[in-house]
Coordinates of C-alpha atoms in Angstrom, one line a residue:
M742 CA -30.5 20.4 -6.1
R743 CA -27.8 19.5 -8.7
I744 CA -25.3 16.8 -7.5
L745 CA -22.2 15.7 -9.4
T746 CA -21.5 12.1 -8.5
L747 CA -18.1 10.5 -9.0
N748 CA -17.8 6.7 -8.9
P749 CA -14.1 5.6 -9.1
G750 CA -13.6 2.0 -10.0
S751 CA -10.3 0.0 -10.1
S752 CA -9.4 1.5 -13.5
S753 CA -12.2 3.9 -14.4
V754 CA -14.3 6.8 -13.2
K755 CA -18.0 7.1 -13.8
A756 CA -19.7 10.4 -13.4
A757 CA -23.3 11.6 -13.4
V758 CA -25.3 14.7 -12.7
V759 CA -28.4 14.1 -10.7
H760 CA -30.9 16.9 -10.5
D761 CA -33.6 16.6 -7.9
G762 CA -33.3 12.8 -8.0
V763 CA -33.1 12.4 -11.8
A764 CA -29.9 11.7 -13.7
V765 CA -29.6 14.3 -16.4
G766 CA -26.0 13.5 -17.6
W767 CA -23.6 10.6 -17.6
A768 CA -20.0 9.9 -18.7
A769 CA -17.2 7.4 -18.0
W770 CA -13.4 7.4 -18.5
Q771 CA -11.3 4.3 -18.7
S772 CA -7.9 5.9 -18.4
D773 CA -6.1 9.1 -17.2
M774 CA -8.1 9.5 -14.0
S775 CA -6.9 13.0 -13.3
R776 CA -8.1 14.2 -16.7
A777 CA -11.4 12.4 -16.1
V778 CA -12.2 14.6 -13.0
V779 CA -11.4 17.8 -14.9
D780 CA -13.6 16.7 -17.8
A781 CA -16.4 15.9 -15.4
V782 CA -16.2 19.3 -13.7
E783 CA -16.0 21.1 -17.0
R784 CA -18.7 19.1 -18.8
W785 CA -21.7 20.3 -16.7
P786 CA -22.7 23.5 -14.9
R787 CA -21.3 24.1 -11.4
P788 CA -23.0 21.7 -9.0
D789 CA -24.5 22.4 -5.6
A790 CA -22.5 19.5 -4.2
V791 CA -20.2 16.6 -5.2
A792 CA -20.7 13.0 -4.0
V793 CA -17.8 10.6 -4.2
R794 CA -18.0 6.8 -3.7
F795 CA -15.7 5.2 -1.3
V796 CA -15.4 1.4 -1.0
H797 CA -14.3 1.5 2.6
G798 CA -15.5 3.9 5.3
G799 CA -14.3 2.0 8.4
A800 CA -16.8 2.6 11.2
Q801 CA -18.7 5.3 9.3
K802 CA -22.4 4.5 9.3
A803 CA -23.6 7.3 7.0
P804 CA -22.3 9.7 4.3
V805 CA -20.1 12.6 5.7
L806 CA -19.0 16.0 4.6
V807 CA -15.4 15.8 3.5
T808 CA -12.8 17.6 5.6
D809 CA -9.1 17.3 5.9
Q810 CA -9.6 15.1 8.9
V811 CA -12.0 12.8 7.0
I812 CA -9.5 12.4 4.2
A813 CA -6.8 11.5 6.7
N814 CA -9.1 8.9 8.3
L815 CA -10.0 7.4 4.9
D816 CA -6.3 7.3 3.9
R817 CA -5.6 4.9 6.8
L818 CA -8.0 2.4 5.3
V819 CA -6.1 2.1 2.0
P820 CA -4.5 -1.3 3.0
L821 CA -8.1 -2.7 3.4
A822 CA -9.2 -1.7 -0.1
P823 CA -6.0 -1.2 -2.0
I824 CA -7.6 -1.3 -5.5
H825 CA -10.3 1.3 -5.0
Q826 CA -9.5 3.5 -2.0
P827 CA -6.5 5.4 -3.4
L828 CA -8.3 6.4 -6.5
S829 CA -11.3 7.7 -4.5
L830 CA -8.9 9.7 -2.3
D831 CA -7.2 11.2 -5.4
V832 CA -10.6 12.0 -7.0
T833 CA -11.7 13.7 -3.8
R834 CA -8.6 15.8 -3.4
Q835 CA -8.8 16.9 -7.0
V836 CA -12.4 17.9 -7.0
R837 CA -12.0 19.9 -3.8
A838 CA -9.2 21.8 -5.5
L839 CA -11.2 22.3 -8.7
L840 CA -14.4 23.4 -7.0
P841 CA -13.5 25.4 -3.9
G842 CA -16.5 26.2 -1.9
V843 CA -18.6 23.4 -3.2
P844 CA -19.4 20.8 -0.5
V845 CA -17.9 17.3 -1.2
V846 CA -19.6 14.4 0.4
A847 CA -18.1 10.9 0.9
C848 CA -20.5 8.0 0.6
F849 CA -19.4 4.5 1.7
D850 CA -20.1 1.0 0.5
T851 CA -19.5 -0.3 4.0
A852 CA -22.1 2.0 5.6
F853 CA -25.0 -0.2 4.6
H854 CA -23.5 -3.1 6.5
A855 CA -22.4 -1.1 9.6
E856 CA -25.0 -2.7 11.8
L857 CA -24.6 -6.3 10.9
P858 CA -25.6 -8.6 13.7
D859 CA -22.7 -9.6 15.9
A860 CA -22.9 -13.2 14.7
A861 CA -22.4 -12.1 11.1
A862 CA -19.9 -9.4 11.8
H863 CA -17.4 -11.3 14.0
Y864 CA -14.6 -13.6 12.9
P865 CA -13.8 -16.6 15.2
L866 CA -10.4 -15.3 16.1
P867 CA -8.5 -14.8 19.4
R868 CA -10.4 -12.1 21.3
E869 CA -7.2 -10.2 21.9
W870 CA -7.2 -9.6 18.2
T871 CA -10.8 -8.6 17.9
R872 CA -11.4 -6.7 21.2
Q873 CA -11.2 -3.3 19.5
N874 CA -13.8 -4.4 16.9
R875 CA -11.6 -3.5 14.0
L876 CA -10.8 -7.0 12.7
R877 CA -14.4 -7.6 11.7
R878 CA -16.5 -8.2 8.6
Y879 CA -17.3 -4.8 7.1
G880 CA -19.1 -5.8 3.8
F881 CA -19.0 -3.9 0.6
H882 CA -21.2 -3.0 -2.5
G883 CA -23.5 -1.3 0.0
L884 CA -24.5 1.6 -2.3
S885 CA -25.5 -0.8 -5.0
V886 CA -27.4 -3.1 -2.7
Q887 CA -29.2 -0.1 -1.0
Y888 CA -30.5 1.1 -4.4
A889 CA -31.4 -2.5 -5.4
V890 CA -33.5 -2.9 -2.3
R891 CA -35.2 0.4 -2.8
R892 CA -36.0 -0.4 -6.5
A893 CA -37.1 -4.0 -5.7
A894 CA -39.6 -2.6 -3.2
E895 CA -41.0 -0.4 -6.0
L896 CA -41.2 -3.3 -8.4
L897 CA -42.9 -5.6 -5.8
R898 CA -45.1 -2.7 -4.7
R899 CA -44.3 -3.4 -1.1
P900 CA -42.5 -1.3 1.6
A901 CA -38.8 -2.0 1.8
D902 CA -39.0 -2.4 5.6
E903 CA -41.3 -5.4 5.2
L904 CA -39.1 -7.3 2.7
Q905 CA -36.6 -10.1 3.1
L906 CA -34.3 -10.2 0.1
V907 CA -31.1 -11.8 -1.2
C908 CA -29.3 -9.3 -3.3
A909 CA -26.4 -10.4 -5.6
H910 CA -24.2 -7.7 -7.0
V911 CA -22.6 -9.4 -10.0
G912 CA -19.9 -7.4 -11.8
A913 CA -16.1 -7.4 -11.8
G914 CA -16.6 -7.6 -8.1
V915 CA -19.2 -10.1 -6.8
S916 CA -21.0 -10.1 -3.4
V917 CA -24.2 -11.5 -2.0
T918 CA -26.2 -9.8 0.8
A919 CA -29.1 -10.9 2.9
V920 CA -31.4 -8.0 3.6
R921 CA -34.2 -8.0 6.2
G922 CA -36.4 -4.9 6.7
G923 CA -34.1 -2.7 4.6
R924 CA -31.0 -3.7 6.7
S925 CA -28.0 -5.9 5.9
V926 CA -28.0 -9.0 8.1
D927 CA -25.3 -11.0 6.4
T928 CA -23.0 -10.4 3.4
S929 CA -20.3 -12.4 1.6
M930 CA -17.5 -9.8 1.6
G931 CA -15.8 -9.3 4.9
F932 CA -12.8 -7.4 6.3
T933 CA -11.8 -6.7 2.7
P934 CA -13.5 -7.1 -0.7
L935 CA -11.6 -10.4 -1.3
E936 CA -14.0 -12.6 0.7
G937 CA -17.0 -14.3 -1.0
P938 CA -17.6 -15.7 -4.5
A939 CA -14.9 -15.8 -7.3
M940 CA -14.7 -12.5 -9.2
A941 CA -13.1 -11.1 -12.3
T942 CA -9.5 -10.9 -10.9
R943 CA -10.1 -11.5 -7.2
S944 CA -10.0 -15.0 -5.7
G945 CA -12.9 -14.8 -3.4
S946 CA -12.8 -17.0 -0.2
I947 CA -9.8 -19.3 0.0
D948 CA -8.9 -21.7 2.8
P949 CA -6.4 -19.7 4.9
G950 CA -4.4 -22.9 5.4
L951 CA -3.8 -23.0 1.6
L952 CA -2.5 -19.4 1.7
L953 CA -0.2 -20.3 4.6
H954 CA 1.1 -23.3 2.6
V955 CA 1.8 -21.1 -0.5
M956 CA 3.6 -18.4 1.6
K957 CA 5.9 -21.1 3.1
T958 CA 6.6 -23.2 0.0
A959 CA 6.7 -20.5 -2.8
P960 CA 8.1 -18.6 -0.7
M961 CA 5.9 -15.5 -1.0
G962 CA 5.6 -12.3 1.0
P963 CA 2.4 -10.6 1.9
D964 CA 2.6 -7.9 -0.8
E965 CA 3.2 -10.5 -3.6
L966 CA 0.4 -12.7 -2.2
A967 CA -2.0 -9.7 -2.1
D968 CA -1.2 -8.9 -5.7
A969 CA -1.9 -12.5 -6.7
L970 CA -5.2 -12.7 -4.8
C971 CA -6.5 -9.2 -5.9
L972 CA -5.3 -8.9 -9.5
R973 CA -4.2 -12.4 -10.8
S974 CA -6.9 -14.8 -9.5
G975 CA -10.6 -15.3 -10.1
L976 CA -11.7 -15.7 -13.7
A977 CA -8.5 -14.1 -14.9
G978 CA -6.2 -16.4 -13.1
M979 CA -8.1 -19.6 -13.9
S980 CA -8.5 -18.8 -17.6
G981 CA -5.5 -16.8 -18.6
T982 CA -7.7 -13.9 -19.8
S983 CA -8.4 -10.4 -18.6
G984 CA -11.1 -11.8 -16.3
D985 CA -14.0 -10.2 -18.3
L986 CA -16.8 -12.7 -18.2
G987 CA -17.7 -12.2 -21.8
E988 CA -14.1 -12.9 -22.9
V989 CA -13.9 -16.0 -20.7
R990 CA -17.2 -17.3 -22.1
T991 CA -15.9 -16.7 -25.6
A992 CA -12.7 -18.6 -24.9
A993 CA -14.7 -21.5 -23.3
A994 CA -16.9 -21.7 -26.4
A995 CA -13.8 -21.9 -28.5
G996 CA -12.7 -25.0 -26.6
N997 CA -10.5 -23.5 -23.9
A998 CA -11.0 -26.0 -21.1
D999 CA -9.5 -23.7 -18.4
A1000 CA -12.0 -21.0 -19.4
A1001 CA -14.9 -23.5 -19.2
L1002 CA -13.8 -24.6 -15.8
A1003 CA -13.5 -20.9 -14.7
V1004 CA -17.1 -20.3 -15.6
E1005 CA -18.2 -23.4 -13.8
V1006 CA -16.4 -22.3 -10.6
Y1007 CA -17.7 -18.8 -10.9
V1008 CA -21.3 -19.9 -11.2
H1009 CA -21.0 -22.6 -8.5
R1010 CA -19.4 -20.2 -5.9
L1011 CA -22.1 -17.6 -6.6
R1012 CA -24.9 -20.1 -6.1
R1013 CA -23.3 -21.3 -2.9
E1014 CA -23.2 -17.7 -1.5
I1015 CA -26.8 -17.1 -2.5
G1016 CA -27.9 -20.3 -0.6
A1017 CA -25.9 -19.2 2.4
A1018 CA -27.5 -15.7 2.4
A1019 CA -31.0 -17.2 2.2
V1020 CA -30.6 -19.1 5.5
S1021 CA -29.9 -15.8 7.3
L1022 CA -33.6 -14.9 6.5
D1023 CA -36.9 -16.1 7.8
R1024 CA -38.3 -16.3 4.3
L1025 CA -37.3 -15.3 0.7
D1026 CA -39.5 -12.5 -0.7
A1027 CA -37.3 -12.0 -3.8
L1028 CA -33.9 -12.8 -5.2
V1029 CA -32.4 -9.6 -6.8
F1030 CA -29.5 -9.5 -9.3
T1031 CA -27.7 -6.2 -10.0
G1032 CA -24.4 -5.1 -11.4
G1033 CA -22.9 -5.2 -14.9
V1034 CA -22.9 -9.0 -15.4
A1035 CA -26.5 -9.2 -14.2
Q1036 CA -27.4 -6.5 -16.8
Y1037 CA -25.3 -7.5 -19.7
Q1038 CA -24.8 -11.3 -19.3
P1039 CA -28.4 -12.7 -18.9
E1040 CA -27.2 -16.2 -19.6
T1041 CA -25.1 -16.1 -16.4
V1042 CA -28.1 -15.0 -14.3
A1043 CA -30.1 -17.8 -15.8
E1044 CA -27.4 -20.3 -15.2
V1045 CA -27.0 -19.3 -11.6
A1046 CA -30.8 -19.2 -10.9
R1047 CA -31.5 -22.5 -12.6
G1048 CA -29.2 -24.2 -10.1
L1049 CA -31.1 -22.8 -7.1
G1050 CA -33.9 -25.4 -7.1
A1051 CA -33.5 -25.9 -3.4
L1052 CA -34.8 -22.3 -2.9
G1053 CA -37.8 -23.0 -5.3
V1054 CA -36.9 -20.2 -7.7
R1055 CA -37.6 -20.6 -11.4
V1056 CA -36.6 -18.4 -14.3
G1057 CA -37.6 -18.4 -18.0
A1058 CA -35.7 -17.5 -21.1
L1059 CA -33.7 -14.3 -20.6
E1060 CA -32.8 -11.5 -23.0
R1061 CA -30.4 -8.6 -22.6
S1062 CA -32.2 -5.5 -21.4
D1063 CA -31.6 -2.3 -19.6
A1064 CA -35.0 -2.4 -18.0
D1065 CA -35.5 -3.3 -14.3
R1066 CA -37.7 -6.4 -14.5
A1067 CA -38.9 -9.7 -13.0
I1068 CA -37.4 -12.7 -14.8
S1069 CA -39.1 -15.4 -12.7
A1070 CA -41.1 -18.1 -14.4
S1071 CA -44.6 -19.4 -13.4
G1072 CA -44.4 -21.5 -10.3
S1073 CA -41.3 -19.7 -8.8
A1074 CA -41.4 -19.7 -5.0
A1075 CA -40.2 -16.1 -5.0
P1076 CA -39.8 -13.4 -7.7
V1077 CA -36.4 -13.1 -9.3
L1078 CA -35.6 -9.6 -10.3
V1079 CA -32.8 -7.9 -12.3
V1080 CA -32.2 -4.3 -11.3
R1081 CA -29.8 -2.0 -13.1
A1082 CA -27.0 -0.7 -10.8
R1083 CA -27.6 2.9 -10.0
E1084 CA -25.0 3.9 -7.5
D1085 CA -25.2 7.5 -9.0
L1086 CA -28.7 7.9 -7.6
E1087 CA -27.7 6.5 -4.2
L1088 CA -24.7 8.9 -4.1
A1089 CA -26.9 11.9 -4.8
R1090 CA -29.3 10.8 -2.2
G1091 CA -26.5 10.6 0.4
A1092 CA -25.2 14.1 -0.5
E1093 CA -28.7 15.6 -0.3
T1094 CA -29.2 14.0 3.2
V1095 CA -25.9 15.4 4.5
L1096 CA -26.6 18.9 3.1
A1097 CA -30.1 18.8 4.6
D1098 CA -28.7 17.9 8.0
L1099 CA -26.1 20.7 7.8
G1100 CA -28.9 23.1 6.9
N1101 CA -30.9 22.0 9.9
E1102 CA -27.9 22.4 12.2
V1103 CA -27.3 25.9 11.0
H1104 CA -31.0 26.7 11.5
R1105 CA -31.0 25.3 15.0
A1106 CA -27.8 27.3 15.9
R1107 CA -29.3 30.5 14.6
T1108 CA -32.5 29.9 16.5
A1109 CA -30.5 29.2 19.7
D1110 CA -28.5 32.5 19.2
R1111 CA -31.7 34.5 18.8
S1112 CA -33.1 32.9 22.0
E1113 CA -29.9 33.8 24.0
V1114 CA -30.1 37.5 22.7
R1115 CA -33.7 37.7 24.0

């Protein structure tokens, strides 16, 4: 089966063609998103299906075939993921128009976390707010973590359902997830992707009292505050740069004290979340890093890992590499792995599952019709 995968980011679209579980084509566009979808559709032969990544799926626990009703439901979630959700919706609408008759499947980052234990999923808020179970912790980066867990199991040569892992997705967005038996049991992102460690342009977790103080004294409305927290905070806000970690490190090396502090805060907050995730497990079978920073900024991974002595992990000298690999040193209490982010493969897997289920439903319906005729 040939699946076209489309992975919209905050300002880019990545596309891949996955044929029977193997990626056979890849491309990315940094601007003109509408043209990117047209280019992706025209670049490769007509696919059997298209899989689109959505950051937020609400209560969805698995990928779904896109219908008009599904699009309407996902549109209601835009306020909870304002950077990514609108672009995913635009991409979905466009690809349905360009490829009529080709099934389009929506795959959700939140789905991997849909069965978080109650203690991890609930906020300590008035029950009249939370009774409908909508004001809860959803978690994100699920597609990336799901693949990282699968790949870590291969590298460790152990079944995924036997492993207890801490997975850190470290890119422009940053999150840490505790995984037990292949399931998310705690994660740093919550109701929105703002919670957790500091990120490229996102603040991460902030004392809500501080935000109330800013809103009263600035004064500042909710839209302006959301813009500041999502787009003008994190590494960008602290350093006065774009928020790209490589740029921030370059500025720090050139003597920019604000940039140096931004890196220190970024590393510290990530370490803290890894430690928090570890105590949601009975043991630590491996610490897994994935995402663009993990792949292309090995010095950051090393800096984070070397500050985790309380967990007993040890790493050696690291070099930049595209290979999935163990980076732990002799004497480490648990393996430390770096796994390339492959959301394209997870998207394709989700689409294949949906289509297989649809095929089974059609087969059962036809069988039932024949039985009734007899």
